[in-house]
CSV table of C-alpha atoms and ligand atoms in Angstrom, one decimal:
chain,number,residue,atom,x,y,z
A,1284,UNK,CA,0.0,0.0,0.0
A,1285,UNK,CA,1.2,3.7,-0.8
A,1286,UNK,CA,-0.9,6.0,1.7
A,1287,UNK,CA,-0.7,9.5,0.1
A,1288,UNK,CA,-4.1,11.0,1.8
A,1289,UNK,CA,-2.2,12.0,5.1
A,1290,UNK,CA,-4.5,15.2,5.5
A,1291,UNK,CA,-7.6,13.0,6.0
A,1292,UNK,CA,-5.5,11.3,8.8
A,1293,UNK,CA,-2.1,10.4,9.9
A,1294,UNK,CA,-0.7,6.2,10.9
A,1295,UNK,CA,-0.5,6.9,14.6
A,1296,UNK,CA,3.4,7.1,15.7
A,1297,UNK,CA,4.8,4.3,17.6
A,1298,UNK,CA,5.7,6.4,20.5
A,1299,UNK,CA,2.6,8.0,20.6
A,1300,UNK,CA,0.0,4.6,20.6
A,1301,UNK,CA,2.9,3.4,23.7
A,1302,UNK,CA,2.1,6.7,25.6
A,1303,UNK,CA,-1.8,5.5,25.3
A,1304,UNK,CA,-0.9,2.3,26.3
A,1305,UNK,CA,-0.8,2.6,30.2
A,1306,UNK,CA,-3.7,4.7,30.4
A,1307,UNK,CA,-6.0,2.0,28.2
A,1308,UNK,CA,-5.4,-0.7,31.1
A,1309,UNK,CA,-3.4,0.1,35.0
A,1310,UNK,CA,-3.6,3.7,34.8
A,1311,UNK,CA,-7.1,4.3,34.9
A,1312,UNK,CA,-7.6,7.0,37.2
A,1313,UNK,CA,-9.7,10.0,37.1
A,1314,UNK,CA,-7.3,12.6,36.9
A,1315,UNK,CA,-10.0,14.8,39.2
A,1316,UNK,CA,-9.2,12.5,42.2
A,1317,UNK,CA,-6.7,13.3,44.5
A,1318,UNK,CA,-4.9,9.7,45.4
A,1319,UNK,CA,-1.5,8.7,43.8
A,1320,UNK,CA,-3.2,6.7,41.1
A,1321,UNK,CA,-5.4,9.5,40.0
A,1322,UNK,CA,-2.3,12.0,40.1
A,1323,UNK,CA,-0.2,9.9,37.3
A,1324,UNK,CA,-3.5,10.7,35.0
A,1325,UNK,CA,-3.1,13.8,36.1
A,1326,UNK,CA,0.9,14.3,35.1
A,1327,UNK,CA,-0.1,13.1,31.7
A,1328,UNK,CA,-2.4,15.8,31.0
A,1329,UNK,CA,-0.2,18.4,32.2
A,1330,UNK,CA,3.0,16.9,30.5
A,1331,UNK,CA,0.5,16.8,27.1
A,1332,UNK,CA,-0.4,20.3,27.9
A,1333,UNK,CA,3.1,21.8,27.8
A,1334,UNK,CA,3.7,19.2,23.9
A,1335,UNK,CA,0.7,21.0,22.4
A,1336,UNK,CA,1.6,24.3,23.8
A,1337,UNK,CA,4.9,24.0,22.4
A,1338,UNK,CA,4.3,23.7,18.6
A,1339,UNK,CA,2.0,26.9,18.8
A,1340,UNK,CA,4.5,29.0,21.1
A,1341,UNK,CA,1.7,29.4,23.8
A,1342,UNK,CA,1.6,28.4,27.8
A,1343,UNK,CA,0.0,25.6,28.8
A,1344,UNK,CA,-3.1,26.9,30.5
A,1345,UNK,CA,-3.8,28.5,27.2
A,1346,UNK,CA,-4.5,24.9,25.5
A,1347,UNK,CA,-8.3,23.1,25.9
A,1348,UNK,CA,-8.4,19.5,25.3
A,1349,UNK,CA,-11.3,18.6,23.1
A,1350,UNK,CA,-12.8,15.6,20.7
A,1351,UNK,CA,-11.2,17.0,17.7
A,1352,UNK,CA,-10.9,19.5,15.1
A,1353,UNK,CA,-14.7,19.7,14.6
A,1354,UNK,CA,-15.2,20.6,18.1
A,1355,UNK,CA,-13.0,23.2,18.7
A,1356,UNK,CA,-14.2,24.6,15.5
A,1357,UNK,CA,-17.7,24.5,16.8
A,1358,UNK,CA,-16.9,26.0,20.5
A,1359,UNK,CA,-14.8,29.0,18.5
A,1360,UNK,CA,-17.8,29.8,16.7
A,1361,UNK,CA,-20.4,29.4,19.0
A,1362,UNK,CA,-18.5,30.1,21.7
A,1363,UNK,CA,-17.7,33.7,20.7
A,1364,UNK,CA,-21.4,34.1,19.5
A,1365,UNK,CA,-22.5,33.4,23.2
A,1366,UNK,CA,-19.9,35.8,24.9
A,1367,UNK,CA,-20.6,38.9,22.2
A,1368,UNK,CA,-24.4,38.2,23.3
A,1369,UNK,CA,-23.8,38.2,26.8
A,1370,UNK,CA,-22.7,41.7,26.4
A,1371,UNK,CA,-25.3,42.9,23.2
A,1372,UNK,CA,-28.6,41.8,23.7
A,1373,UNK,CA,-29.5,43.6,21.0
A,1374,UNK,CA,-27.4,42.6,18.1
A,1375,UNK,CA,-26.8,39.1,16.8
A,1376,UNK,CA,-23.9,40.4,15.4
A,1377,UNK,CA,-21.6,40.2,12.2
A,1378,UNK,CA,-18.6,37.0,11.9
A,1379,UNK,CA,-16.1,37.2,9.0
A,1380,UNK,CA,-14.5,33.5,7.7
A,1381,UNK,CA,-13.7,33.0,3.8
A,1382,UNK,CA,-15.5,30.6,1.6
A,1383,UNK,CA,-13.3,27.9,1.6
A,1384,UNK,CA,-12.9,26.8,5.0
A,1385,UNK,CA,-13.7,23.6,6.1
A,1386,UNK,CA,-17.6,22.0,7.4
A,1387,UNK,CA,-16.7,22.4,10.4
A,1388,UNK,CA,-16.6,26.3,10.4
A,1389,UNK,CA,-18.9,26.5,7.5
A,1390,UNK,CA,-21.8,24.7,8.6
A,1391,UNK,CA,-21.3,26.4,11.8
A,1392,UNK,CA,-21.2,29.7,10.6
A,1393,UNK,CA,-24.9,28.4,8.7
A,1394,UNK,CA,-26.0,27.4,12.2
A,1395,UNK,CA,-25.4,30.7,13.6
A,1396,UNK,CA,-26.9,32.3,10.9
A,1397,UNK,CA,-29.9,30.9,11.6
A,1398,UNK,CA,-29.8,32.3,14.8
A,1399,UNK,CA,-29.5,35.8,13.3
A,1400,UNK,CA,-25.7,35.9,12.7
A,1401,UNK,CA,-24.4,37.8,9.7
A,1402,UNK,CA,-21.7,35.9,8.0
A,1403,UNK,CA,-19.4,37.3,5.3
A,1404,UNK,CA,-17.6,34.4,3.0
A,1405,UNK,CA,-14.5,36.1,2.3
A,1406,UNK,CA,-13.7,34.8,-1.7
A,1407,UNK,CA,-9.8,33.8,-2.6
A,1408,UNK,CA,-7.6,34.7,-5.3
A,1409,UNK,CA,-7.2,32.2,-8.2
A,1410,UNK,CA,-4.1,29.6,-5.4
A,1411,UNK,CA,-6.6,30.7,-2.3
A,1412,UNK,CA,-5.2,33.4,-0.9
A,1413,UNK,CA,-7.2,36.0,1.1
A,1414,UNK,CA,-5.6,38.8,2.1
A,1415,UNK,CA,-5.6,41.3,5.3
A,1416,UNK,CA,-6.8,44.1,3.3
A,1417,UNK,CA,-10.3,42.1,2.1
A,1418,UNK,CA,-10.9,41.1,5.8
A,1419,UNK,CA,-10.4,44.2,6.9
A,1420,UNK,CA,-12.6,46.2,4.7
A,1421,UNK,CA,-15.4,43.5,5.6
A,1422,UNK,CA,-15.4,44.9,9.1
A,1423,UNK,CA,-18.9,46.1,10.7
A,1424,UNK,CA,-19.5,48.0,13.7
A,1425,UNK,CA,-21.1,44.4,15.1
A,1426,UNK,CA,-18.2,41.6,14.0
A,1427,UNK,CA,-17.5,40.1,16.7
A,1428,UNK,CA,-15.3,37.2,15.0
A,1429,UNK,CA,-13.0,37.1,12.5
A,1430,UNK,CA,-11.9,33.4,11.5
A,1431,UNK,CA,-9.3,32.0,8.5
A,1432,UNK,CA,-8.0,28.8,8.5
A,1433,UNK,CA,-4.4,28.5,8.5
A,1434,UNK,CA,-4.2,26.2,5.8
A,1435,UNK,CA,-6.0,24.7,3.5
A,1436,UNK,CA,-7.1,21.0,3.8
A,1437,UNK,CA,-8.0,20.6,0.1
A,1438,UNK,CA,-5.2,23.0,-2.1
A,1439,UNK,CA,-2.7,23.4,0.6
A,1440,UNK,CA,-2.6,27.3,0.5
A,1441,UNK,CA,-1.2,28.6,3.5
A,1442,UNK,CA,-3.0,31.9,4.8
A,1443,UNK,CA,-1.2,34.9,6.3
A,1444,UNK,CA,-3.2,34.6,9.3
A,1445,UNK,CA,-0.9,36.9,11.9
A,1446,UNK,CA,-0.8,39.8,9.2
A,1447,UNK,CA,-4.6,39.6,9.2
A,1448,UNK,CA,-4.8,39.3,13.1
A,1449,UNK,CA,-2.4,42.6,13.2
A,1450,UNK,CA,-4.3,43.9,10.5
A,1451,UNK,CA,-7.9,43.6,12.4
A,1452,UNK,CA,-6.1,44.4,16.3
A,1453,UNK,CA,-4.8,47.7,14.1
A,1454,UNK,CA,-8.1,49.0,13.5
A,1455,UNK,CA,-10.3,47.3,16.2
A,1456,UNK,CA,-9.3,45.3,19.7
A,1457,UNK,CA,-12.5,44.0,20.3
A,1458,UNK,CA,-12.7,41.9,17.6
A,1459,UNK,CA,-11.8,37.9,18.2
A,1460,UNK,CA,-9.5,36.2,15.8
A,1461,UNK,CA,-9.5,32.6,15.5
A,1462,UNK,CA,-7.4,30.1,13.3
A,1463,UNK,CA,-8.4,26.8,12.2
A,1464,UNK,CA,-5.0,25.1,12.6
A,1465,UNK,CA,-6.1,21.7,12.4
A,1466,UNK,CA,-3.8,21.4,8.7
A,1467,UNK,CA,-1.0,22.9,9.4
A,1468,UNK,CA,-0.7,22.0,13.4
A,1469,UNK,CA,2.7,19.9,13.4
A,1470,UNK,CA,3.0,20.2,9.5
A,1471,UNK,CA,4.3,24.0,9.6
A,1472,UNK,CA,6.0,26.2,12.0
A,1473,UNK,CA,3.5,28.0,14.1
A,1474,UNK,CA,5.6,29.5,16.6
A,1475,UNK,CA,4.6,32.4,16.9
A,1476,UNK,CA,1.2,32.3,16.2
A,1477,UNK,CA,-0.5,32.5,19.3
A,1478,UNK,CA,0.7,35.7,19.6
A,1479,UNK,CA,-1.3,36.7,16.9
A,1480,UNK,CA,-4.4,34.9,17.3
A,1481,UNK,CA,-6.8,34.8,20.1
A,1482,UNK,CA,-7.9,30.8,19.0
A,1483,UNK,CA,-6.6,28.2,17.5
A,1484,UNK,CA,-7.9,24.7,16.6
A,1485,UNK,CA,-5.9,21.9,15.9
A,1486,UNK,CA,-6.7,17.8,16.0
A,1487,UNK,CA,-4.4,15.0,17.0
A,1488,UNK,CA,-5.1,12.4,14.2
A,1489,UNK,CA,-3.4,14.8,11.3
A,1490,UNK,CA,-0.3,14.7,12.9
A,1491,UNK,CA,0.3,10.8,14.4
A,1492,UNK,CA,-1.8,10.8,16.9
A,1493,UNK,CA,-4.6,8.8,17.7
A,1494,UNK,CA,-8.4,10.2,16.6
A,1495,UNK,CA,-11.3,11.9,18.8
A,1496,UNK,CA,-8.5,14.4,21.0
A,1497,UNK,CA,-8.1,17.9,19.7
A,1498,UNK,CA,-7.4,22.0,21.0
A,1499,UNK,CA,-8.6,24.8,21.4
A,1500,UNK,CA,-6.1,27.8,22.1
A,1501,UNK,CA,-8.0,29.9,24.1
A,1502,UNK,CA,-5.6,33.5,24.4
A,1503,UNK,CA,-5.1,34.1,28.5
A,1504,UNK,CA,-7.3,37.0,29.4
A,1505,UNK,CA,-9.9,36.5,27.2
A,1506,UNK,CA,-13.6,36.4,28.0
A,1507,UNK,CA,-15.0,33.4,26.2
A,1508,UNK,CA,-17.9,30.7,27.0
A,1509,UNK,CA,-17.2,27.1,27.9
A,1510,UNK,CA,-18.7,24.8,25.2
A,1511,UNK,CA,-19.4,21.5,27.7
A,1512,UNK,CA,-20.8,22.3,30.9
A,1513,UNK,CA,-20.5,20.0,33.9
A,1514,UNK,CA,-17.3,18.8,35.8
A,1515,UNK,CA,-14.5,21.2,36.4
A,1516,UNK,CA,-12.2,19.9,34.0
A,1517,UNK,CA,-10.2,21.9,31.9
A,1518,UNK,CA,-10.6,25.0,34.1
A,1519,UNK,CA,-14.6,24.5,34.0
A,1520,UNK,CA,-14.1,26.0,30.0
A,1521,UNK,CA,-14.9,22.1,28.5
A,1522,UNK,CA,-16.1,19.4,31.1
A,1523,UNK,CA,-16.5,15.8,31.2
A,1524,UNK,CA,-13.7,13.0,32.4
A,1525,UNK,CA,-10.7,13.4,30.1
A,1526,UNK,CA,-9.7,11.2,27.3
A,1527,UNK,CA,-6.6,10.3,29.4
A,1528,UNK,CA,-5.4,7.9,27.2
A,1529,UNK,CA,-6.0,10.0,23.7
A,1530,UNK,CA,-4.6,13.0,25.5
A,1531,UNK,CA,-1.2,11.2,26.2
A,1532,UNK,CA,-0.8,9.7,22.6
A,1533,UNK,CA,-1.4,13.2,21.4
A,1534,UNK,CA,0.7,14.6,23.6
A,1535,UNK,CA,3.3,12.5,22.6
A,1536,UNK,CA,2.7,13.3,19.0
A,1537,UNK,CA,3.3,16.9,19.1
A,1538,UNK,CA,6.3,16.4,21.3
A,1539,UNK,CA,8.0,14.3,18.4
A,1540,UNK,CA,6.7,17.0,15.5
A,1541,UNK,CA,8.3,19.7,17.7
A,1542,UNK,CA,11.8,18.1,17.5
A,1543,UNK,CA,11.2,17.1,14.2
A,1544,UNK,CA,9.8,19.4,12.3
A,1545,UNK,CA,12.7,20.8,10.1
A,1546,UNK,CA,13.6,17.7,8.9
A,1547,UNK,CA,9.8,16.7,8.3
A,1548,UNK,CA,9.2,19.8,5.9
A,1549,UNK,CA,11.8,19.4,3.8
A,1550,UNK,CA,11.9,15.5,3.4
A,1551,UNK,CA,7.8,16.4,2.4
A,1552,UNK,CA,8.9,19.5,0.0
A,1553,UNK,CA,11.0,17.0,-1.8
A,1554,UNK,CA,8.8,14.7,-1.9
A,1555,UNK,CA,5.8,17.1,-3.5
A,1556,UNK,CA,8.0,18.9,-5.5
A,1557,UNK,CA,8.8,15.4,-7.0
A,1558,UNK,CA,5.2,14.5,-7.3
A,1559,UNK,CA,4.4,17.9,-8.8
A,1560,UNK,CA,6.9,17.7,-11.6
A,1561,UNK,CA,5.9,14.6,-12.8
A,1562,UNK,CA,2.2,14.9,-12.9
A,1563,UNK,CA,2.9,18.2,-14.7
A,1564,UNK,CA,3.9,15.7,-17.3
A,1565,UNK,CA,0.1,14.2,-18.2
A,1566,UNK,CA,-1.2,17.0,-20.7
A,1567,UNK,CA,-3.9,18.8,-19.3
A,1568,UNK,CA,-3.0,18.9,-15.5
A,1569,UNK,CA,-3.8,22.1,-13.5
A,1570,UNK,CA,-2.0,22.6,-10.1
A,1571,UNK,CA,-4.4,23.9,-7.1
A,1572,UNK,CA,-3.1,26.3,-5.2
A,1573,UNK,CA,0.0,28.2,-4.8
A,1574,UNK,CA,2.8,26.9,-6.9
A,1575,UNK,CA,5.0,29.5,-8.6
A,1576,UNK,CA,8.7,29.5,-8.1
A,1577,UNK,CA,8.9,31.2,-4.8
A,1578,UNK,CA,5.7,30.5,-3.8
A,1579,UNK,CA,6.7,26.8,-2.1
A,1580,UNK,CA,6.3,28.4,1.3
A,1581,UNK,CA,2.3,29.3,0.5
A,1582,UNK,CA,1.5,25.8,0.1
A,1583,UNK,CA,1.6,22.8,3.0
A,1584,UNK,CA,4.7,20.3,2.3
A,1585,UNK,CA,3.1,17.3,1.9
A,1586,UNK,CA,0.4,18.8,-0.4
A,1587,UNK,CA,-0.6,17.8,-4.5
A,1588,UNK,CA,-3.8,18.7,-5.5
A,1589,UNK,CA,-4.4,18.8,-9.7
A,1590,UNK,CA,-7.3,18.8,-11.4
A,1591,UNK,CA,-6.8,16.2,-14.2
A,1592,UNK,CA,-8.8,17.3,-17.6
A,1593,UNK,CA,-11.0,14.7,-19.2
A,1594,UNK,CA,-11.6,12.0,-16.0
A,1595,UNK,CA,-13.7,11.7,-12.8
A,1596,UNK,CA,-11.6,12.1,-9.6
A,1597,UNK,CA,-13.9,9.5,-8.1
A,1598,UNK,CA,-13.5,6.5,-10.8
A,1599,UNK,CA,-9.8,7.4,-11.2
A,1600,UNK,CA,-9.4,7.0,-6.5
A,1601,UNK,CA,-11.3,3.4,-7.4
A,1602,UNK,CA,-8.4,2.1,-9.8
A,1603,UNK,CA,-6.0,3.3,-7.4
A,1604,UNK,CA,-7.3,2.1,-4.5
A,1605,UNK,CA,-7.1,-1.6,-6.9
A,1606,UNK,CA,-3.4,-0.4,-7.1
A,1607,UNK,CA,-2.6,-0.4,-3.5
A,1608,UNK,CA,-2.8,3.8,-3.8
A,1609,UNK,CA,-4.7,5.6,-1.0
A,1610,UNK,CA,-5.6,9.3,-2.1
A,1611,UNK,CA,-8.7,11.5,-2.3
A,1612,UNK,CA,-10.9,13.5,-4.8
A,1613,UNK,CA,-11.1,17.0,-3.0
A,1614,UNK,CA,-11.4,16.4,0.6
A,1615,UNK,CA,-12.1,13.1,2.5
A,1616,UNK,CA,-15.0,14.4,4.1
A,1617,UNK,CA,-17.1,15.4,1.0
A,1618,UNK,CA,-16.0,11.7,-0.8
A,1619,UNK,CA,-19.0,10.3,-1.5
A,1620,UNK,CA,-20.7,13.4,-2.3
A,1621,UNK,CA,-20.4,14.0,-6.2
A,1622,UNK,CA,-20.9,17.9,-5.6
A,1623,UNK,CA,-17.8,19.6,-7.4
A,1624,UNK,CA,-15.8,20.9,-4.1
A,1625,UNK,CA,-16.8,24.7,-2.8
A,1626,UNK,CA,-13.0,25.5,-2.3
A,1627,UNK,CA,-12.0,24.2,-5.8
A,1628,UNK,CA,-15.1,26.2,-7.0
A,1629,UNK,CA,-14.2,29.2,-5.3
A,1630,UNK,CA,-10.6,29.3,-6.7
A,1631,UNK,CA,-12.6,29.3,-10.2
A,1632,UNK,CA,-12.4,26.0,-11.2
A,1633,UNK,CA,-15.3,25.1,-13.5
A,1634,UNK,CA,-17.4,21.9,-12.3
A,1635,UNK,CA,-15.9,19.8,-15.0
A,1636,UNK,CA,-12.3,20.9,-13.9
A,1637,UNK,CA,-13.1,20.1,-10.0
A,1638,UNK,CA,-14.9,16.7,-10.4
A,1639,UNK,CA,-11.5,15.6,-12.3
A,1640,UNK,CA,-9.9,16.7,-9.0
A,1641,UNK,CA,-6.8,14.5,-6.7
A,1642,UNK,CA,-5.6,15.3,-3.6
A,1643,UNK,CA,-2.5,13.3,-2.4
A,1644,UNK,CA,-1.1,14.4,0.7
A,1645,UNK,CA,2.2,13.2,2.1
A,1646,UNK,CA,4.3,12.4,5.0
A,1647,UNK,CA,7.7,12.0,5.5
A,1648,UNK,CA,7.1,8.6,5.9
A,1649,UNK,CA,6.8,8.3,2.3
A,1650,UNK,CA,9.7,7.5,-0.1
A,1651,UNK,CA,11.3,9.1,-3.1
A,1652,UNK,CA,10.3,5.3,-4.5
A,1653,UNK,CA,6.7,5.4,-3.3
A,1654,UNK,CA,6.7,8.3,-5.2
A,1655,UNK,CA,7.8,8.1,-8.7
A,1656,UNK,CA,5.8,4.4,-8.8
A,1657,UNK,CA,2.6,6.2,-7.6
A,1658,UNK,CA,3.5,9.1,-10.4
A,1659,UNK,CA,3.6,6.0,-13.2
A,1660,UNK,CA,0.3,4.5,-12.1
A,1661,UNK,CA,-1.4,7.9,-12.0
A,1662,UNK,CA,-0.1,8.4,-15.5
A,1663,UNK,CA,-1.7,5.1,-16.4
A,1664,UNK,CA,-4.8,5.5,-15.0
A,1665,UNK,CA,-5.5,8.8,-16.6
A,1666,UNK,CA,-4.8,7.3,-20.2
A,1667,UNK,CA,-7.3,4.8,-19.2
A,1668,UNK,CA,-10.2,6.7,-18.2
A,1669,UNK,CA,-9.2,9.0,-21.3
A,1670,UNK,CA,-9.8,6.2,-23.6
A,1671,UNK,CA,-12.8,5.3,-21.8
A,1672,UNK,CA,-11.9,2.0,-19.8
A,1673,UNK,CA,-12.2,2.0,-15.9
A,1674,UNK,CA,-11.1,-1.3,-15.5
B,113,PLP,N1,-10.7,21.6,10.0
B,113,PLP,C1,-9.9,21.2,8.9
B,113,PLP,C2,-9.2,22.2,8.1
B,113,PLP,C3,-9.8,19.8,8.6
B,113,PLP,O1,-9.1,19.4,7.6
B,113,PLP,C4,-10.5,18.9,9.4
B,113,PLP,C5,-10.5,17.5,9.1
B,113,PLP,O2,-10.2,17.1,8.0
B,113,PLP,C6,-11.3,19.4,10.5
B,113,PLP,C7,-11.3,20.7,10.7
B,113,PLP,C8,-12.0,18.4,11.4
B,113,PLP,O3,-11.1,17.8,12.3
B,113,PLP,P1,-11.5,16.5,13.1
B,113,PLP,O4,-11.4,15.4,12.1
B,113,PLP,O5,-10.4,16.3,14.1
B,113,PLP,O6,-12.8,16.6,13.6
């Protein structure tokens, strides 16, 4: 097998799955009780705390453990809805995102909307660029939120998220800015980034850890409502007993990306550059997203996204899949759907172009080999669903 759809989700790392071990079976404690048994729990929290922190250049009581990506995108949202209307009971307020974020922040933005919310859907440039200057002139007396993701999970387009924080904190302070990380968490250096941001999701699965454990970055000092209410875990912000086990593992995960994350980018910009070049080789390929000579560092490492002229996306992940090659047509979550994608659509990609869409997203696991025999099968496969046989 050749797995090449690492932003759908990462192989967990071997250190990280032995970090979950102890806590699936001896260490079962409730890290809220206060015997010795309880406080080893409790350790591993803390110690995850401090990995996660790390990556994004924030303190440790700034980072909320969660069940993922999706749910710290939902408690952003919602969350800074609920805290604007604690203070304006006569507003519902104004949010600014950008069209091409993912569900989880633009179904949620839909939810609020139907709540009275105004929403502006911030529209790229032709790689997906948005830029400080558009989200700043969408700025209302009532926006409450401003939220861009810092990279994209379908093109690969990295966003200048701190100019537009600076940007937004230079004309109003009031205004929260949130980030959904969950792409480029581990993948890109974030350092300092929550300096800039007020919130940040991320999610443990894209970066070798195990699934259902995420953040949010909650900036110290700001006002904001808890999403879970109950217990007193995770300073009474997000309560319910904690995913001890899942915690650790990610934990573990981030503390491996932060010592190796120089090497990881570049092994993956070889590796993509690689994949790039030969794909540009099939006639009537179009690169998504940024990929001009000096553009590399507007685009994720490990991301390939074409549009292939003259095939389905969908029949051509079929035949690979029959050749061992794991990849996906747009994003994983809207697989199965035969909509064209919103983000490839919003980069002005016609619905013929986007439903001959691939998305192969790499790790540094892969190989230079693993490459170039994936680049020969795609070739392949394209000639055969050009001349009409899917078999
Ligand atoms: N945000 C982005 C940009 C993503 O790519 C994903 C998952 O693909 C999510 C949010 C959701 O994360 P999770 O799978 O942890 O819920």
């Amino acid at each position: 097998m050749i797995y090449l759809d690492n932003a759908a989700t990462t192989k967990i790392e071997e250190p990280a799955f032995n970090a979950m071990l102890p806590f699936l079976k001896e260490e079962y404690g409730n890290a809220s009780a206060v015997y010795e048994l309880a406080r080893r729990s409790k350790k591993a929290i803390f110690e995850a705390r401090k990995n996660a922190a790390s990556l994004i250049g924030a303190m440790p009581s700034e980072i909320f453990f969660t069940s993922g990506g999706t749910e710290s995108d939902n408690w952003a949202l919602c969350g800074a809805y609920e805290t604007f209307r604690k203070k304006n009971t006569e507003s519902s307020g104004h949010i600014i995102t950008t069209a091409i974020e993912h569900h989880a922040i633009l179904h949620t933005a839909q939810y609020l909307e139907s709540l009275g919310v105004s929403v502006t859907y911030l529209k790229p440039d032709h790689e997906g660029l948005i830029t400080a200057a558009q989200v700043t002139e969408a700025i209302r007396p009532d926006t409450f939120l401003v939220s861009v993701m810092t990279a994209n999970n379908e093109i690969g387009t990295i966003e200048p998220v701190c100019e537009i924080a600076d940007a937004v904190r230079g004309i109003r302070k009031d205004i929260l800015i949130h980030t959904d990380a969950v792409q480029a968490f581990g993948q890109i250096n974030l350092q300092g980034i929550a300096k800039h941001a007020d919130l940040l999701s991320a999610s443990s699965h894209k970066l070798g850890g195990p699934k259902g454990v995420g953040i949010l970055f909650i900036r110290d000092g700001i006002k904001f409502s808890p999403f879970m209410r109950g217990g007193m875990q995770e300073s009474g912000r997000r309560a319910g007993t904690e995913n001890v086990a899942g915690i650790a593992g990610f934990g573990e995960a981030c503390k491996l990306a932060f010592a190796g994350i120089d090497s990881k980018i570049s092994a993956e910009i070889l590796l993509r550059d690689r994949l790039i070049a030969k794909l540009s080789d099939i006639t009537d390929v179009i690169i998504n997203g940024p990929y001009n000579a000096g553009d590399y560092l507007k685009r994720l490492p490990g991301n390939v996204s074409v549009c292939i002229k003259g095939i389905e996306g969908e029949s051509a992940l079929i035949m690979l899949d029959r050749e061992g090659i794991c990849a996906s047509a747009g994003s994983a979550c809207a697989t199965g759907a035969m909509e064209p994608s919103h983000v490839l659509k919003a980069i002005g990609r016609s619905d013929d172009e986007a439903k001959g869409s691939l998305r192969f997203t790499l790790s540094h696991h892969n190989t230079m080999e693993e490459i170039d025999k994936a680049a020969g099968i795609i070739a392949e496969i394209v000639e055969k669903l050009r001349n009409g046989k899917n078999f």
